Amino acid sequence: MIMPITADQVATLRAYLTGDFDAYDQLRARLDSTAARAGYSALIAAAFFKAVDQRFAKSDADAEVVLFVGSVRARSEGLGDKIDPGVAERLIRAVYTDEEIDDLDGETVLGTELLLLAALIVDEQFDDSELDEFLSAARKLADR
Amino acid sequence: MGADRVSDGTDTNAETVEEQPDRRPPPPPDKPGTDGYPSRADSRNGAAAANDTGTGTGTGTQNTEKQAEEKPDSAQTSQETSGEQGSSATEKPEPPGTLEYNEGAVKDDSTTERYDNGPSPEGAGGKSDRQPTEEIGEPKDADQREQALEGQTSPHDRTTITETGKGLRAAGATERAEQNGAGEKSPTDDTKSEIGSPPSAVDIGDRPASAVEQTEDAFVSAPDTPGPPRDSFDAPGDVVGGDTRESTRPADDTAEPAARPPEIEGQPQSADKSQPDSRDQALPAADAKQNADQASDGHHEKADPAEATEGLGAPLTESAGADGDRIDLPDGADELEIKSEAAPKDVDTTGKQALSERLMVDGVPLHKYLDPVGAAAWSNESVDVEPNPAGDRIADLEKDELSRFEKMRRKAYEASDDIHDIVQDRLNEAKDIFAQPPTGHTEIGTHPEVIPAPHDGISIGDAATALVAAGVVVGEVFRRRRGKLIDKKGK
């Protein structure tokens, strides 16, 4: 199902990726409809897909994926508990390989993607323009 | 015209023979199967012994012995063949064509000896354009001559024949004229009337020396040519053509025996050069002509690839004998036949393609040399070049990307209803990610840091401590002095 991605959804995600959690809470509260939630979920998936593709697609990085997942889990005790390393690695490999993720539940997938996306964007240290460009590409992918 | 020389008595070769004083008379004629006459072997042995014991100044005698040693089998076979056919040769008149062929063979052999021995003494004496006299006693020639003249010539005639090639021709022509009952005809007329226009000895002798040498050498180099080589001399123009081709045609002649028809291959192989002569003596003229045609056909079947290059201006590789075979057919048809049959058996394409494959230039086939691009384009060889991705292949790449994203979108859509709970549940962990200090770099000052000298004043505590300490010391000193004074007063 393809849902149109709105500007509010993009703005909500942008507030999350910049660490502005006060604005994020306000924007997220607007996504009350099912369509908005579906579109926002697709936008999160698209942003994760693009971020992984930029970081790992150009290198043969199974080991790098493992190191990245480990570094994210080590940043806090809560991250170590919330992020399953096997699921995280499979989700990353599913971007540039034929890794199957059909056996994973949606909540686990979406929650892991949300945390890994924040870590990828923090590591990329995008400025505002780069972040806007990144979000534009993610929106374009989610709209297809 | 050699016969003319005999007839008019001006043959210098015959005179040269007579000038040798101590030359022994020739052995008596062989009559195999006739009682009272020595066999051919006896005659040969006697002639060899006579030549050995005689003066033997001519090199032809030595060559005769040498060749007799080199080719004993052929000589023996020739003897046997002659012996078997001797009766028939004497009983029935000799076919004219056969006699002419024999004469040509004799002429060629004698010519070969002459070239092997170098200039003869006579040639040095100003008779270089004449046939030398050193062809005496050559076993094969002797057999041929004896077969042709057996029982028909007098000893004197045979002597003349064995001494000179031209004398042989003259005598042979005379004998044929007598056998055919045309003694009133001149030998030259006799020969021409029987075979058309065969090359008489004079015809060859009158030609330029180089042409004669080439033609005769070609005959000697192709001894097994089954066809009557006389055909090659049917016309003067043909003779000239043979002369021009023969110098580069040895390969064709060597391949010719394999192309001989079964009838010819079945004949005794040990007869070598003398075989065609003895065979032709026994066979009628019609059979000889038939064999010649068969041999010509076989020759063309085994034509080497070099023949196919004639049409392209390649060096001609025809010998006189082979050229004689070719003359039987029309010129145009002969060329076409050779080209088509010279193609490899495994090539079923046109002759043009096969020809281009066989012609090599610097180790490369001609068609590839002239048109390498075209040859590569039409080549069936596989090329290890990966084709450029087609449009559908690019579309597949995009499709793969979408299919992978669709898997993630499908999973995200499954949890879209609980998105707020999921986000809220992981919001604190997300804050931990953003709370982490960003990785930075250390800064290094560009100027040295100067630490100022301390300027601290007297502190109250330190003063009090000092006063206490000083009071303690003063009180102790006062107590000790008071104790001393008391002691002094008490004492």
XYZ file of C-alpha atoms in Angstrom:
635
model
C 0.000 0.000 0.000
C 1.442 3.326 -1.019
C 0.512 6.296 1.060
C 1.338 9.874 0.053
C 3.987 11.411 2.256
C 2.998 14.770 3.610
C 5.126 17.686 4.746
C 4.027 17.193 8.318
C 5.345 13.666 8.269
C 8.646 14.874 6.856
C 8.803 17.656 9.450
C 8.054 15.212 12.242
C 10.859 12.925 11.158
C 13.203 15.864 10.688
C 12.512 16.969 14.303
C 13.321 13.481 15.509
C 16.559 13.248 13.522
C 17.781 16.593 14.821
C 17.151 15.611 18.464
C 14.464 18.253 18.958
C 12.224 16.010 20.955
C 9.927 18.810 22.138
C 8.993 19.674 18.541
C 8.904 16.018 17.740
C 6.329 15.341 20.381
C 4.176 18.165 19.063
C 4.412 17.103 15.436
C 3.954 13.446 16.208
C 0.750 14.239 18.035
C -0.694 15.501 14.739
C -0.319 12.133 13.112
C -3.543 10.834 14.447
C -5.061 9.351 11.326
C -4.333 5.907 10.062
C -3.120 7.289 6.777
C -0.782 9.648 8.535
C 0.601 6.863 10.634
C 1.010 4.602 7.639
C 2.716 7.331 5.693
C 4.948 8.191 8.581
C 5.871 4.526 9.013
C 6.728 4.302 5.318
C 8.797 7.457 5.598
C 10.773 5.975 8.496
C 11.381 2.806 6.444
C 12.453 4.816 3.415
C 14.790 6.995 5.462
C 16.342 3.908 7.007
C 16.714 2.333 3.559
C 18.460 5.390 2.166
C 20.718 5.828 5.164
C 21.872 2.218 5.087
C 22.341 2.384 1.330
C 24.590 5.404 1.630
C 26.670 3.924 4.411
C 27.028 0.248 3.532
C 26.040 -0.257 -0.068
C 29.379 0.972 -1.438
C 31.422 -1.389 0.629
C 31.336 -5.058 1.265
C 30.551 -4.557 4.868
C 29.212 -7.523 6.707
C 31.917 -6.946 9.310
C 31.271 -3.243 9.197
C 27.595 -3.888 9.829
C 28.445 -5.935 12.854
C 30.738 -3.215 14.177
C 28.135 -0.552 13.578
C 25.399 -2.456 15.364
C 27.704 -3.167 18.251
C 28.725 0.475 18.544
C 25.085 1.601 18.652
C 24.164 -0.930 21.290
C 27.159 0.160 23.360
C 26.127 3.782 23.479
C 23.729 3.160 26.337
C 22.446 0.363 28.395
C 18.946 0.954 27.147
C 20.098 0.714 23.511
C 21.787 -2.589 24.239
C 18.571 -3.905 25.591
C 16.265 -2.524 22.934
C 18.330 -3.443 19.900
C 18.570 -7.105 18.952
C 21.898 -7.417 17.117
C 20.672 -10.230 14.869
C 17.569 -8.326 13.836
C 19.568 -5.118 13.351
C 22.120 -6.834 11.128
C 19.460 -8.580 9.080
C 17.614 -5.325 8.535
C 20.783 -3.637 7.322
C 21.682 -6.529 5.020
C 18.150 -6.611 3.685
C 18.824 -3.249 2.073
C 21.609 -4.396 -0.271
C 21.097 -8.151 -0.276
C 18.221 -10.554 -0.642
C 18.053 -11.031 3.109
C 14.563 -12.078 4.030
C 12.828 -10.355 6.957
C 9.442 -11.957 6.626
C 9.854 -13.805 9.938
C 10.279 -10.512 11.880
C 7.299 -8.738 13.379
C 6.446 -5.217 12.326
C 6.921 -3.647 15.753
C 10.424 -5.019 16.094
C 11.324 -3.959 12.601
C 9.948 -0.442 12.914
C 11.363 0.137 16.419
C 14.836 -1.139 15.393
C 14.790 0.941 12.232
C 13.907 4.011 14.249
C 16.855 3.622 16.621
C 19.344 2.637 13.901
C 18.190 5.558 11.760
C 18.936 8.006 14.555
C 22.400 6.505 15.007
C 23.141 6.612 11.266
C 22.106 10.243 10.974
C 24.088 11.233 14.097
C 27.169 9.527 12.663
C 26.703 11.249 9.321
C 26.610 14.668 11.006
C 24.424 16.128 8.316
C 23.941 19.825 8.234
C 20.513 21.262 7.538
C 20.744 21.184 3.734
C 22.144 17.717 3.653
C 19.473 16.545 5.995
C 16.769 18.162 3.868
C 18.218 16.503 0.770
C 18.314 13.200 2.537
C 14.720 13.527 3.648
C 13.672 14.532 0.136
C 15.168 11.355 -1.264
C 13.521 9.299 1.423
C 10.169 10.903 0.722
C 10.572 10.235 -2.977
C 11.287 6.609 -2.286
C 8.364 6.289 0.075
C 6.028 7.829 -2.499
C 6.871 5.257 -5.177
C 65.251 -34.119 -88.673
C 67.461 -36.534 -86.841
C 66.312 -39.035 -89.358
C 67.263 -36.617 -92.029
C 70.749 -36.550 -90.723
C 70.974 -40.266 -90.979
C 69.537 -40.311 -94.397
C 71.933 -37.784 -95.761
C 74.868 -39.232 -93.896
C 75.838 -36.078 -92.110
C 75.216 -37.213 -88.580
C 78.236 -36.139 -86.693
C 77.319 -38.282 -83.751
C 77.617 -41.419 -85.770
C 80.967 -40.275 -86.986
C 82.106 -39.642 -83.488
C 81.305 -43.188 -82.563
C 83.265 -44.494 -85.422
C 86.255 -42.479 -84.394
C 86.727 -44.600 -81.330
C 89.115 -47.270 -82.551
C 89.148 -49.768 -79.732
C 85.480 -49.931 -79.100
C 84.192 -53.412 -79.014
C 81.309 -54.510 -81.102
C 77.992 -54.598 -79.317
C 76.644 -57.832 -77.951
C 74.457 -59.920 -80.178
C 70.765 -59.101 -80.154
C 68.696 -60.669 -77.466
C 66.080 -63.115 -78.367
C 64.556 -64.334 -75.163
C 63.070 -67.719 -75.516
C 65.065 -68.509 -78.597
C 67.583 -71.270 -78.434
C 71.096 -70.496 -79.461
C 70.930 -66.841 -78.537
C 72.225 -65.392 -75.300
C 69.773 -63.923 -72.904
C 69.530 -60.217 -72.289
C 71.280 -60.505 -68.981
C 74.153 -62.189 -70.729
C 74.245 -59.451 -73.266
C 74.255 -56.826 -70.589
C 76.981 -58.491 -68.643
C 79.021 -58.876 -71.725
C 78.603 -55.261 -72.656
C 79.492 -54.149 -69.157
C 82.586 -56.350 -69.153
C 83.597 -55.035 -72.532
C 83.213 -51.490 -71.398
C 85.136 -52.173 -68.220
C 88.060 -53.743 -70.006
C 87.965 -51.350 -72.891
C 89.281 -47.868 -73.089
C 86.085 -46.431 -71.743
C 87.170 -42.862 -72.111
C 83.620 -41.600 -72.283
C 81.868 -40.770 -69.123
C 78.765 -42.444 -70.395
C 80.250 -45.830 -69.741
C 80.953 -44.996 -66.173
C 77.520 -43.669 -65.744
C 76.101 -46.773 -67.234
C 77.822 -48.855 -64.640
C 76.851 -46.488 -61.918
C 73.243 -46.495 -62.906
C 73.270 -50.210 -63.349
C 74.414 -50.496 -59.744
C 71.952 -47.973 -58.491
C 68.969 -49.511 -60.210
C 69.453 -53.224 -60.331
C 65.838 -53.937 -59.522
C 64.499 -51.758 -62.223
C 66.904 -53.169 -64.716
C 66.013 -56.688 -63.732
C 62.346 -55.964 -63.919
C 62.855 -54.353 -67.245
C 64.579 -57.435 -68.447
C 61.831 -59.649 -67.270
C 59.170 -57.465 -68.741
C 60.988 -57.300 -71.990
C 61.447 -60.985 -71.955
C 57.792 -61.557 -71.464
C 56.824 -59.121 -74.104
C 59.631 -59.734 -76.443
C 57.819 -62.291 -78.507
C 54.789 -60.171 -78.951
C 56.920 -57.209 -79.838
C 58.631 -59.149 -82.528
C 55.528 -60.768 -83.845
C 53.246 -57.820 -84.296
C 54.132 -54.412 -85.551
C 54.821 -51.868 -82.922
C 52.232 -49.205 -82.372
C 53.459 -45.949 -83.693
C 52.508 -44.023 -80.616
C 54.300 -46.461 -78.425
C 57.438 -46.174 -80.414
C 57.351 -42.446 -80.205
C 56.927 -42.645 -76.507
C 59.880 -44.934 -76.224
C 61.946 -42.607 -78.192
C 61.028 -39.748 -75.953
C 61.947 -41.729 -72.907
C 65.241 -42.710 -74.385
C 65.920 -39.170 -75.342
C 65.133 -37.950 -71.851
C 67.323 -40.481 -70.161
C 70.202 -39.712 -72.365
C 69.725 -36.065 -71.737
C 69.797 -36.628 -68.026
C 73.064 -38.396 -68.277
C 74.475 -35.665 -70.347
C 73.600 -33.083 -67.713
C 74.944 -35.225 -64.933
C 78.235 -35.685 -66.602
C 78.677 -32.124 -67.566
C 79.985 -31.021 -70.895
C 81.110 -33.842 -73.007
C 84.376 -33.851 -74.846
C 82.521 -33.420 -78.035
C 80.667 -30.468 -76.692
C 83.952 -28.964 -75.775
C 85.042 -29.541 -79.289
C 82.434 -27.258 -80.696
C 79.507 -29.679 -80.789
C 77.672 -28.519 -77.773
C 74.381 -28.319 -79.624
C 74.526 -31.935 -80.539
C 73.430 -34.896 -78.568
C 76.415 -36.340 -76.817
C 77.601 -39.853 -77.272
C 78.040 -40.727 -73.612
C 74.558 -42.248 -73.317
C 76.014 -45.566 -74.215
C 75.126 -48.593 -72.233
C 72.560 -47.073 -69.914
C 70.673 -50.149 -68.706
C 67.245 -48.721 -69.002
C 67.958 -47.227 -72.382
C 69.433 -50.428 -73.532
C 66.350 -52.320 -72.517
C 64.086 -49.896 -74.238
C 66.112 -49.815 -77.334
C 66.497 -53.527 -77.404
C 62.817 -54.026 -76.911
C 61.985 -51.629 -79.637
C 64.498 -52.986 -82.062
C 64.696 -56.545 -81.058
C 64.916 -58.793 -84.039
C 64.470 -55.903 -86.380
C 67.748 -54.146 -86.502
C 71.108 -55.157 -87.560
C 74.049 -54.944 -85.215
C 75.248 -51.915 -87.024
C 72.000 -50.148 -86.589
C 71.890 -50.978 -82.965
C 75.333 -49.709 -82.524
C 74.339 -46.418 -83.960
C 71.280 -46.281 -81.817
C 73.043 -47.033 -78.597
C 75.717 -44.560 -79.342
C 73.634 -41.535 -80.105
C 70.250 -40.369 -79.145
C 69.563 -38.950 -82.558
C 70.836 -41.980 -84.265
C 68.378 -43.981 -82.204
C 65.548 -41.869 -83.362
C 66.581 -42.119 -86.911
C 66.972 -45.856 -86.797
C 63.759 -46.321 -84.917
C 61.908 -44.277 -87.447
C 63.407 -46.246 -90.221
C 62.420 -49.488 -88.607
C 58.892 -48.334 -88.106
C 58.707 -47.361 -91.684
C 59.846 -50.776 -92.668
C 57.400 -52.498 -90.336
C 54.502 -50.509 -91.608
C 55.436 -51.125 -95.155
C 56.140 -47.472 -95.704
C 59.779 -47.689 -96.334
C 59.571 -45.180 -99.100
C 58.472 -42.570 -96.627
C 60.954 -40.588 -94.727
C 61.099 -41.206 -91.004
C 59.923 -37.756 -90.268
C 56.885 -38.128 -92.420
C 56.229 -41.498 -90.904
C 56.263 -40.158 -87.412
C 54.044 -37.254 -88.140
C 51.536 -39.319 -90.012
C 51.176 -41.772 -87.176
C 50.886 -39.572 -84.168
C 50.054 -36.256 -85.505
C 52.937 -34.002 -84.798
C 55.158 -35.741 -82.327
C 58.358 -34.056 -81.382
C 61.022 -35.681 -83.316
C 64.566 -35.596 -82.132
C 65.314 -32.752 -84.446
C 62.394 -30.773 -83.174
C 63.776 -30.813 -79.702
C 67.311 -30.466 -80.791
C 66.551 -27.433 -82.876
C 64.895 -25.646 -80.058
C 66.941 -23.438 -77.814
C 69.181 -25.397 -75.554
C 67.526 -24.134 -72.403
C 64.111 -25.206 -73.540
C 65.298 -28.642 -74.410
C 67.014 -29.064 -71.107
C 64.008 -28.036 -69.117
C 61.667 -30.258 -71.003
C 63.854 -33.278 -70.796
C 64.620 -32.728 -67.158
C 60.958 -32.613 -66.446
C 60.522 -35.948 -68.147
C 63.236 -37.484 -66.113
C 61.867 -36.060 -62.886
C 58.509 -37.672 -63.569
C 59.419 -41.175 -64.601
C 56.148 -42.731 -63.505
C 53.983 -40.489 -65.539
C 51.604 -43.052 -66.900
C 50.226 -40.986 -69.683
C 52.086 -40.837 -72.924
C 54.259 -37.819 -72.607
C 54.237 -37.613 -76.328
C 50.998 -35.726 -76.060
C 52.835 -32.855 -74.564
C 54.689 -32.412 -77.820
C 51.741 -32.582 -80.101
C 52.069 -28.995 -81.075
C 55.047 -26.723 -81.018
C 53.118 -24.232 -78.977
C 52.436 -26.866 -76.413
C 56.048 -27.682 -76.161
C 56.862 -24.105 -75.478
C 54.126 -23.968 -72.904
C 55.495 -27.017 -71.213
C 58.883 -25.468 -71.092
C 57.573 -22.444 -69.337
C 55.735 -24.419 -66.704
C 57.899 -27.348 -66.015
C 60.495 -25.612 -63.896
C 58.176 -25.139 -60.964
C 56.143 -28.290 -61.049
C 58.067 -30.944 -59.128
C 55.474 -31.320 -56.390
C 52.771 -32.148 -58.854
C 54.857 -34.835 -60.399
C 55.665 -36.425 -57.098
C 52.027 -36.609 -56.173
C 51.084 -38.127 -59.435
C 51.738 -41.853 -58.703
C 49.059 -41.846 -56.023
C 46.612 -40.553 -58.575
C 47.185 -43.298 -60.999
C 44.209 -45.463 -61.746
C 44.153 -49.040 -60.517
C 45.095 -50.405 -63.890
C 48.291 -48.449 -63.850
C 49.035 -49.060 -60.216
C 48.705 -52.766 -60.774
C 51.618 -52.812 -63.099
C 55.038 -53.733 -61.792
C 56.319 -50.834 -59.766
C 59.928 -51.890 -59.968
C 60.111 -51.150 -63.624
C 60.668 -47.474 -62.815
C 61.642 -45.489 -65.838
C 61.677 -48.386 -68.210
C 58.208 -49.521 -67.245
C 56.226 -47.264 -69.542
C 58.393 -48.263 -72.448
C 58.002 -51.976 -72.020
C 54.342 -51.635 -71.325
C 53.738 -49.528 -74.358
C 55.544 -51.988 -76.503
C 53.223 -54.742 -75.439
C 49.999 -52.785 -75.422
C 48.238 -51.763 -78.544
C 48.013 -48.145 -79.396
C 44.391 -47.989 -78.296
C 45.187 -49.354 -74.870
C 48.052 -46.964 -74.487
C 45.801 -44.075 -75.362
C 43.204 -45.269 -72.881
C 45.770 -45.567 -70.150
C 46.999 -42.136 -70.993
C 43.518 -40.730 -70.566
C 43.083 -42.537 -67.281
C 46.398 -41.318 -66.083
C 45.440 -37.817 -67.054
C 42.253 -38.111 -65.069
C 44.086 -39.413 -62.070
C 46.575 -36.688 -62.363
C 43.914 -34.057 -62.242
C 42.223 -35.690 -59.293
C 45.337 -35.422 -57.220
C 46.307 -32.005 -58.339
C 48.047 -30.204 -55.592
C 46.719 -26.942 -54.207
C 49.414 -25.044 -56.000
C 47.553 -25.613 -59.223
C 44.681 -23.584 -57.973
C 46.908 -20.577 -57.694
C 47.497 -20.428 -61.399
C 44.455 -18.339 -61.964
C 45.696 -15.747 -59.501
C 49.033 -15.248 -61.075
C 50.881 -17.495 -58.690
C 53.997 -19.208 -59.971
C 53.122 -21.931 -62.380
C 53.932 -25.380 -61.121
C 53.359 -27.528 -64.152
C 55.902 -29.883 -65.548
C 56.235 -30.814 -69.122
C 54.803 -34.242 -68.542
C 51.887 -32.951 -66.578
C 51.409 -30.259 -69.092
C 51.194 -32.875 -71.684
C 48.293 -34.389 -69.800
C 46.582 -31.091 -69.598
C 46.763 -30.505 -73.287
C 44.346 -33.328 -73.928
C 41.546 -31.229 -72.486
C 40.448 -27.805 -73.498
C 42.420 -25.153 -71.765
C 39.522 -23.491 -70.027
C 37.984 -26.750 -68.860
C 41.282 -27.994 -67.597
C 41.847 -24.974 -65.425
C 38.394 -25.144 -63.926
C 38.684 -28.800 -63.183
C 41.944 -28.414 -61.372
C 40.698 -25.593 -59.228
C 37.571 -27.363 -58.118
C 39.231 -30.652 -57.383
C 42.166 -29.097 -55.648
C 39.926 -27.797 -52.893
C 40.077 -29.661 -49.579
C 37.606 -32.461 -49.229
C 36.208 -31.145 -45.964
C 35.304 -27.805 -47.440
C 31.863 -27.953 -48.904
C 31.643 -24.296 -49.663
C 32.444 -22.588 -52.856
C 35.836 -22.854 -54.363
C 36.391 -19.168 -53.862
C 36.076 -19.409 -50.137
C 38.278 -22.466 -49.970
C 40.836 -20.732 -52.062
C 40.851 -17.718 -49.790
C 41.316 -20.035 -46.839
C 44.228 -21.799 -48.400
C 46.069 -18.741 -49.617
C 48.211 -17.501 -46.778
C 49.824 -14.099 -46.440
C 52.263 -13.822 -43.544
C 50.652 -16.802 -41.920
C 47.198 -15.264 -42.169
C 44.524 -16.369 -44.602
C 44.184 -14.070 -47.527
C 40.660 -12.953 -46.766
C 41.622 -12.102 -43.194
C 44.694 -10.277 -44.409
C 42.717 -8.190 -46.834
C 39.678 -7.603 -44.640
C 40.397 -8.304 -40.977
C 37.315 -6.478 -39.791
C 35.036 -8.349 -42.083
C 36.651 -11.650 -41.203
C 36.173 -10.980 -37.514
C 32.594 -9.938 -38.082
C 31.798 -13.132 -39.923
C 33.785 -15.309 -37.597
C 31.964 -17.976 -35.657
C 34.357 -17.766 -32.787
C 32.950 -16.743 -29.433
C 33.931 -13.382 -28.067
C 34.441 -12.934 -24.360
C 32.848 -9.546 -24.214
C 30.114 -8.992 -21.707
C 27.229 -7.261 -23.404
C 26.076 -3.942 -22.145
C 23.146 -4.140 -19.764
C 19.966 -3.831 -21.674
C 17.038 -1.717 -20.708
C 15.222 -4.589 -19.131
C 18.316 -5.405 -17.099
C 18.424 -1.851 -15.728
C 14.752 -2.099 -14.989
C 15.435 -5.289 -13.089
C 17.974 -3.469 -10.925
C 15.395 -0.841 -10.036
C 12.870 -3.541 -9.512
C 15.175 -5.290 -7.097
C 15.649 -2.082 -5.140
C 11.907 -1.501 -4.971
C 11.233 -5.057 -4.022
C 13.670 -4.787 -1.134
C 12.160 -1.522 0.030
C 8.711 -2.976 -0.343
C 9.601 -5.649 2.184
C 10.541 -2.971 4.719
C 7.545 -0.819 3.924
C 5.265 -3.814 4.341
C 6.726 -4.541 7.764
C 6.484 -0.853 8.752
C 2.889 -0.711 7.600
C 2.084 -3.731 9.751
C 3.160 -1.709 12.827
C 1.836 1.662 11.700
C -1.133 1.547 14.040
C 1.197 1.246 17.028
C 3.650 3.793 15.806
C 3.074 6.136 18.729
C 3.609 3.396 21.275
C 6.712 2.189 19.506
C 8.158 5.673 19.342
C 7.229 6.429 22.902
C 8.722 3.147 24.072
C 12.053 3.899 22.418
C 12.141 7.643 22.906
C 14.481 7.509 25.900
C 16.932 5.272 24.029
C 16.770 7.684 21.134
C 17.654 10.525 23.507
C 20.640 8.480 24.668
C 21.810 8.364 21.077
C 21.576 12.105 20.648
C 22.964 12.744 24.224
C 26.262 11.196 23.353
C 28.922 13.871 22.838
C 29.742 14.100 19.277
C 33.053 12.869 18.259
C 35.386 15.894 18.046
C 39.012 16.730 17.871
C 41.466 18.148 20.391
C 42.494 21.802 20.142
C 46.093 22.853 20.572
C 46.918 26.429 21.686
C 48.883 28.588 19.359
C 50.650 30.728 22.118
C 52.455 29.617 25.336
C 50.583 30.061 28.615
C 52.532 32.194 31.243
C 51.763 31.505 34.876
C 52.054 34.739 37.088
C 54.023 34.735 40.353
C 51.913 34.410 43.501
C 51.568 37.535 45.698
C 49.821 36.251 48.804
C 49.848 38.372 52.179
C 50.230 37.250 55.895
C 47.302 35.203 56.892
C 45.771 35.460 60.340
C 45.918 31.803 61.024
C 49.545 31.596 60.221
C 50.226 34.555 62.521
C 48.258 33.014 65.321
C 50.088 29.772 64.845
C 53.322 31.631 64.937
C 52.330 33.493 68.101
C 51.280 30.298 69.781
C 54.513 28.680 68.853
C 56.462 31.683 70.042
C 54.539 31.793 73.351
C 55.249 28.143 73.898
C 58.907 28.691 73.347
C 59.028 31.790 75.616
C 57.124 30.063 78.403
C 59.410 27.061 78.255
C 62.444 29.233 78.425
C 60.969 31.164 81.392
C 60.200 27.985 83.263
C 63.655 26.612 82.824
C 65.266 29.862 84.115
C 62.946 29.950 87.087
C 63.803 26.449 87.961
C 67.509 27.270 87.910
C 67.042 30.311 90.090
C 65.109 28.299 92.622
C 67.781 25.709 92.653
C 70.420 28.370 93.220
C 68.420 29.938 96.063
C 67.713 26.612 97.597
C 71.317 25.661 97.663
